[in-house]
mmCIF file of C-alpha atoms in Angstrom:
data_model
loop_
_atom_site.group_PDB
_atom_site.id
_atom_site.type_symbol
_atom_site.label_atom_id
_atom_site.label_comp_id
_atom_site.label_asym_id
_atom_site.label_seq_id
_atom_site.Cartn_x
_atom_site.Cartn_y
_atom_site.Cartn_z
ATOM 1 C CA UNK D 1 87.482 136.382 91.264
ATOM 2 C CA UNK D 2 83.833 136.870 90.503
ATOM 3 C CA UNK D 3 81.005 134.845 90.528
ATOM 4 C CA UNK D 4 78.811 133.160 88.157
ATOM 5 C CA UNK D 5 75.662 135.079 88.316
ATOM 6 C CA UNK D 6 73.217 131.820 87.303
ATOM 7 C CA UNK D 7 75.178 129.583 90.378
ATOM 8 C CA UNK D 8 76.618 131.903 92.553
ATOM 9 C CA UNK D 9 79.763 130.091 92.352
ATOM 10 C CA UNK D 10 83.227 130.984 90.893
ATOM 11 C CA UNK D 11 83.977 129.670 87.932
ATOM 12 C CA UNK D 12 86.805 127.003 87.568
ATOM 13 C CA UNK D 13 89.515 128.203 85.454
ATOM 14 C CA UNK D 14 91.420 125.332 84.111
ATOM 15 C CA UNK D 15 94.752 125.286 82.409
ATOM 16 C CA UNK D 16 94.691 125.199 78.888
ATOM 17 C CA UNK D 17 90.550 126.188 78.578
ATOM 18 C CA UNK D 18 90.077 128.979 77.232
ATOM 19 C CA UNK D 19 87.961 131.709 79.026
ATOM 20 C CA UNK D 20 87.439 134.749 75.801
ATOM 21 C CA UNK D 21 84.631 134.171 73.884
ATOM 22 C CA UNK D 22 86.199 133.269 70.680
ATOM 23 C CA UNK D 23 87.665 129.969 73.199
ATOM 24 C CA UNK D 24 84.882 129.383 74.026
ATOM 25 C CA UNK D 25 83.396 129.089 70.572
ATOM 26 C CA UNK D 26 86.147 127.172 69.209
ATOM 27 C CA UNK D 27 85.757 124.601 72.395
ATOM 28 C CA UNK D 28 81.955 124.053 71.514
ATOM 29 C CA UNK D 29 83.105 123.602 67.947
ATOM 30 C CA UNK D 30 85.510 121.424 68.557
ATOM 31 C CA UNK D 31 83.292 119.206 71.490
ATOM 32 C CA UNK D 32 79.778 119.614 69.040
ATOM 33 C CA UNK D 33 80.666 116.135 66.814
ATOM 34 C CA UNK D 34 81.770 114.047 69.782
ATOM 35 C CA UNK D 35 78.331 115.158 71.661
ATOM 36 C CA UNK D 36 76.246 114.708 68.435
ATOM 37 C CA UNK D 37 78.022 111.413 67.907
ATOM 38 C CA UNK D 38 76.793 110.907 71.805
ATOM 39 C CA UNK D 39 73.387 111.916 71.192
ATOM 40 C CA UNK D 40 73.042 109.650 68.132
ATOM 41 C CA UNK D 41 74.061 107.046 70.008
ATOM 42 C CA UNK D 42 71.692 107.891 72.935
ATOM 43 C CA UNK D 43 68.894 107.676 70.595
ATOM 44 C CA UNK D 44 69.478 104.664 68.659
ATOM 45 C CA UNK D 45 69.453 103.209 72.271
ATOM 46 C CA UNK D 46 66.442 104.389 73.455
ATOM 47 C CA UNK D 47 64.916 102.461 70.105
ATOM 48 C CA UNK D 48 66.895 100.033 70.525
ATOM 49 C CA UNK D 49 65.438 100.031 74.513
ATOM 50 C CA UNK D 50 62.124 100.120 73.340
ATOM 51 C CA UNK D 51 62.089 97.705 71.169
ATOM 52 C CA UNK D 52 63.665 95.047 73.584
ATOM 53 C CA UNK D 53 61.356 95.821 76.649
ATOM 54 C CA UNK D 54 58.727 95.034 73.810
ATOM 55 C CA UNK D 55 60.474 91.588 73.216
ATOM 56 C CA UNK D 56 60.621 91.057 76.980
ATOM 57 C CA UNK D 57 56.930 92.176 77.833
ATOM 58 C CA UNK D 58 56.200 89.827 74.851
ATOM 59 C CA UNK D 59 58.242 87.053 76.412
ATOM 60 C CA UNK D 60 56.717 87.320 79.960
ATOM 61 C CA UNK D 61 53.697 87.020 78.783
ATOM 62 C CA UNK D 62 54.345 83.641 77.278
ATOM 63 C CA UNK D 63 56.609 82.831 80.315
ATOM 64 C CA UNK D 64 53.051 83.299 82.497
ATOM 65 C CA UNK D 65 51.153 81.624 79.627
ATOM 66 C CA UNK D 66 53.466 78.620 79.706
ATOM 67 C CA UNK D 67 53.250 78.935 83.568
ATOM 68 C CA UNK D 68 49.562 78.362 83.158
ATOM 69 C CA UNK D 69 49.571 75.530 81.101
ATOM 70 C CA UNK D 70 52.085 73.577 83.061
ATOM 71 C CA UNK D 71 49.526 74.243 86.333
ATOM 72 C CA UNK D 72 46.680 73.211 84.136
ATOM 73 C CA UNK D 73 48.894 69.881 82.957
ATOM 74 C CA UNK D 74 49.960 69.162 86.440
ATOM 75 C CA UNK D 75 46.190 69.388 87.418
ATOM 76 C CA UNK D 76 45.186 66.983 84.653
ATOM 77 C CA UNK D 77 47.882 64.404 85.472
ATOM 78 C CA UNK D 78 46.854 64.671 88.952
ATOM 79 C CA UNK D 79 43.054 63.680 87.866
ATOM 80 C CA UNK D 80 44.217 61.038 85.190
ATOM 81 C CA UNK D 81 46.340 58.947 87.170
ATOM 82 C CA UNK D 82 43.358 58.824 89.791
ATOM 83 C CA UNK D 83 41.074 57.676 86.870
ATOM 84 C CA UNK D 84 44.178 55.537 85.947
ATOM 85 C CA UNK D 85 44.540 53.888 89.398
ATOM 86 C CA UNK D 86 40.163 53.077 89.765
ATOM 87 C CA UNK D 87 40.186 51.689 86.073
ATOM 88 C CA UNK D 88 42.677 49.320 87.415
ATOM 89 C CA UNK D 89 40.843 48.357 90.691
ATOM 90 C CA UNK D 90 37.846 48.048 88.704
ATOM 91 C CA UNK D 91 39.725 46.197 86.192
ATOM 92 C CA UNK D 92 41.158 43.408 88.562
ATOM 93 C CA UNK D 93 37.757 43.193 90.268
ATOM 94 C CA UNK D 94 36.205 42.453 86.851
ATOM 95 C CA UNK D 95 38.858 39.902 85.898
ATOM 96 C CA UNK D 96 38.511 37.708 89.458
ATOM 97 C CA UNK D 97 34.370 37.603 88.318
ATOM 98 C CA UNK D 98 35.465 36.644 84.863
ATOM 99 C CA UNK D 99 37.953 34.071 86.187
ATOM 100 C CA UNK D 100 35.384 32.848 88.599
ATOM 101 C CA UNK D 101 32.315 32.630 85.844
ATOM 102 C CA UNK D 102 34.566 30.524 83.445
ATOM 103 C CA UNK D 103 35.690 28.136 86.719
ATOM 104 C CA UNK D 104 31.681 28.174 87.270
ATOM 105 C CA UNK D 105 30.785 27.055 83.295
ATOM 106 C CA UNK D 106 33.361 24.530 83.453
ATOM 107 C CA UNK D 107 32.087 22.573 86.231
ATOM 108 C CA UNK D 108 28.651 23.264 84.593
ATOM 109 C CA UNK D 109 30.334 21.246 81.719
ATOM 110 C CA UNK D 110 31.708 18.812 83.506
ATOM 111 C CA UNK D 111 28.643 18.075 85.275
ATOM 112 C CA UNK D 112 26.476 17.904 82.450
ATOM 113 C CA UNK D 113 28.791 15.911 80.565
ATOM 114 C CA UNK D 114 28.932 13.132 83.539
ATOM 115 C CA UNK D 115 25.159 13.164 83.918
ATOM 116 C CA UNK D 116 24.811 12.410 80.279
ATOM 117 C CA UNK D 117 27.298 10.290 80.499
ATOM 118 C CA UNK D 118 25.329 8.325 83.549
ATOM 119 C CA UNK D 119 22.314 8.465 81.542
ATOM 120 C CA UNK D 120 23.582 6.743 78.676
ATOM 121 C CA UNK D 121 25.700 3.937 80.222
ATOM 122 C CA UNK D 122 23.890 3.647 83.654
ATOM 123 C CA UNK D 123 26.383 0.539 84.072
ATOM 124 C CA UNK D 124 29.464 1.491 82.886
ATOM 125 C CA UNK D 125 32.395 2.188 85.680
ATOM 126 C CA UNK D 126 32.631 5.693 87.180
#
């Protein structure tokens, strides 16, 4: 048996393969539509590749984007609900003063309304 002279290994001779030249041209015939069918498909699935990394780069980058925003909404709630919780100290302080100022005008009022009412019947009961 020789050797191939590109390997340096014997050749494989399987049953049924033909090893003339005129074999061997009929086998490449007969194997050239399945492999252009093959190659077809190959390409049409590189585009197809190509176009869905595309898609995928395109939907990372609004994955990050949206990652962002929620960071930058999670900071904002964090801020708001500390404004939230001092407007509503400061709100309940302001509400015991305004409680406390109309208790303080109504015992102005009563006051004033007893002196006047001293001052015009000095001798009338309590």
């Amino acid at each position: 048996m020789g050797q191939s002279l590109l390997t340096g290994i014997a050749p494989v001779v399987r049953p049924g393969v033909a090893t003339d030249s005129a074999g061997v041209a009929r086998q490449f015939v007969h194997n050239a539509k399945p492999i252009l069918d093959s190659l077809t498909a190959l390409h049409f699935a590189r585009i197809r590749i190509g176009r869905l990394q595309l898609l995928l780069d395109e939907r990372t980058t609004q994955r990050d984007q949206s990652a962002a925003g929620f960071v930058s909404a999670q900071t904002q709630l964090r801020s708001m609900s500390e404004q939230l919780t001092t407007s509503r100290l400061e709100l309940g302080t302001q509400r015991r003063r305004l409680r406390a100022k109309v208790i303080e005008v109504w015992l102005w009022r009563i006051g004033a309304t007893y002196l006047l009412y001293r001052k015009i019947c000095p001798s009338c009961p309590p």
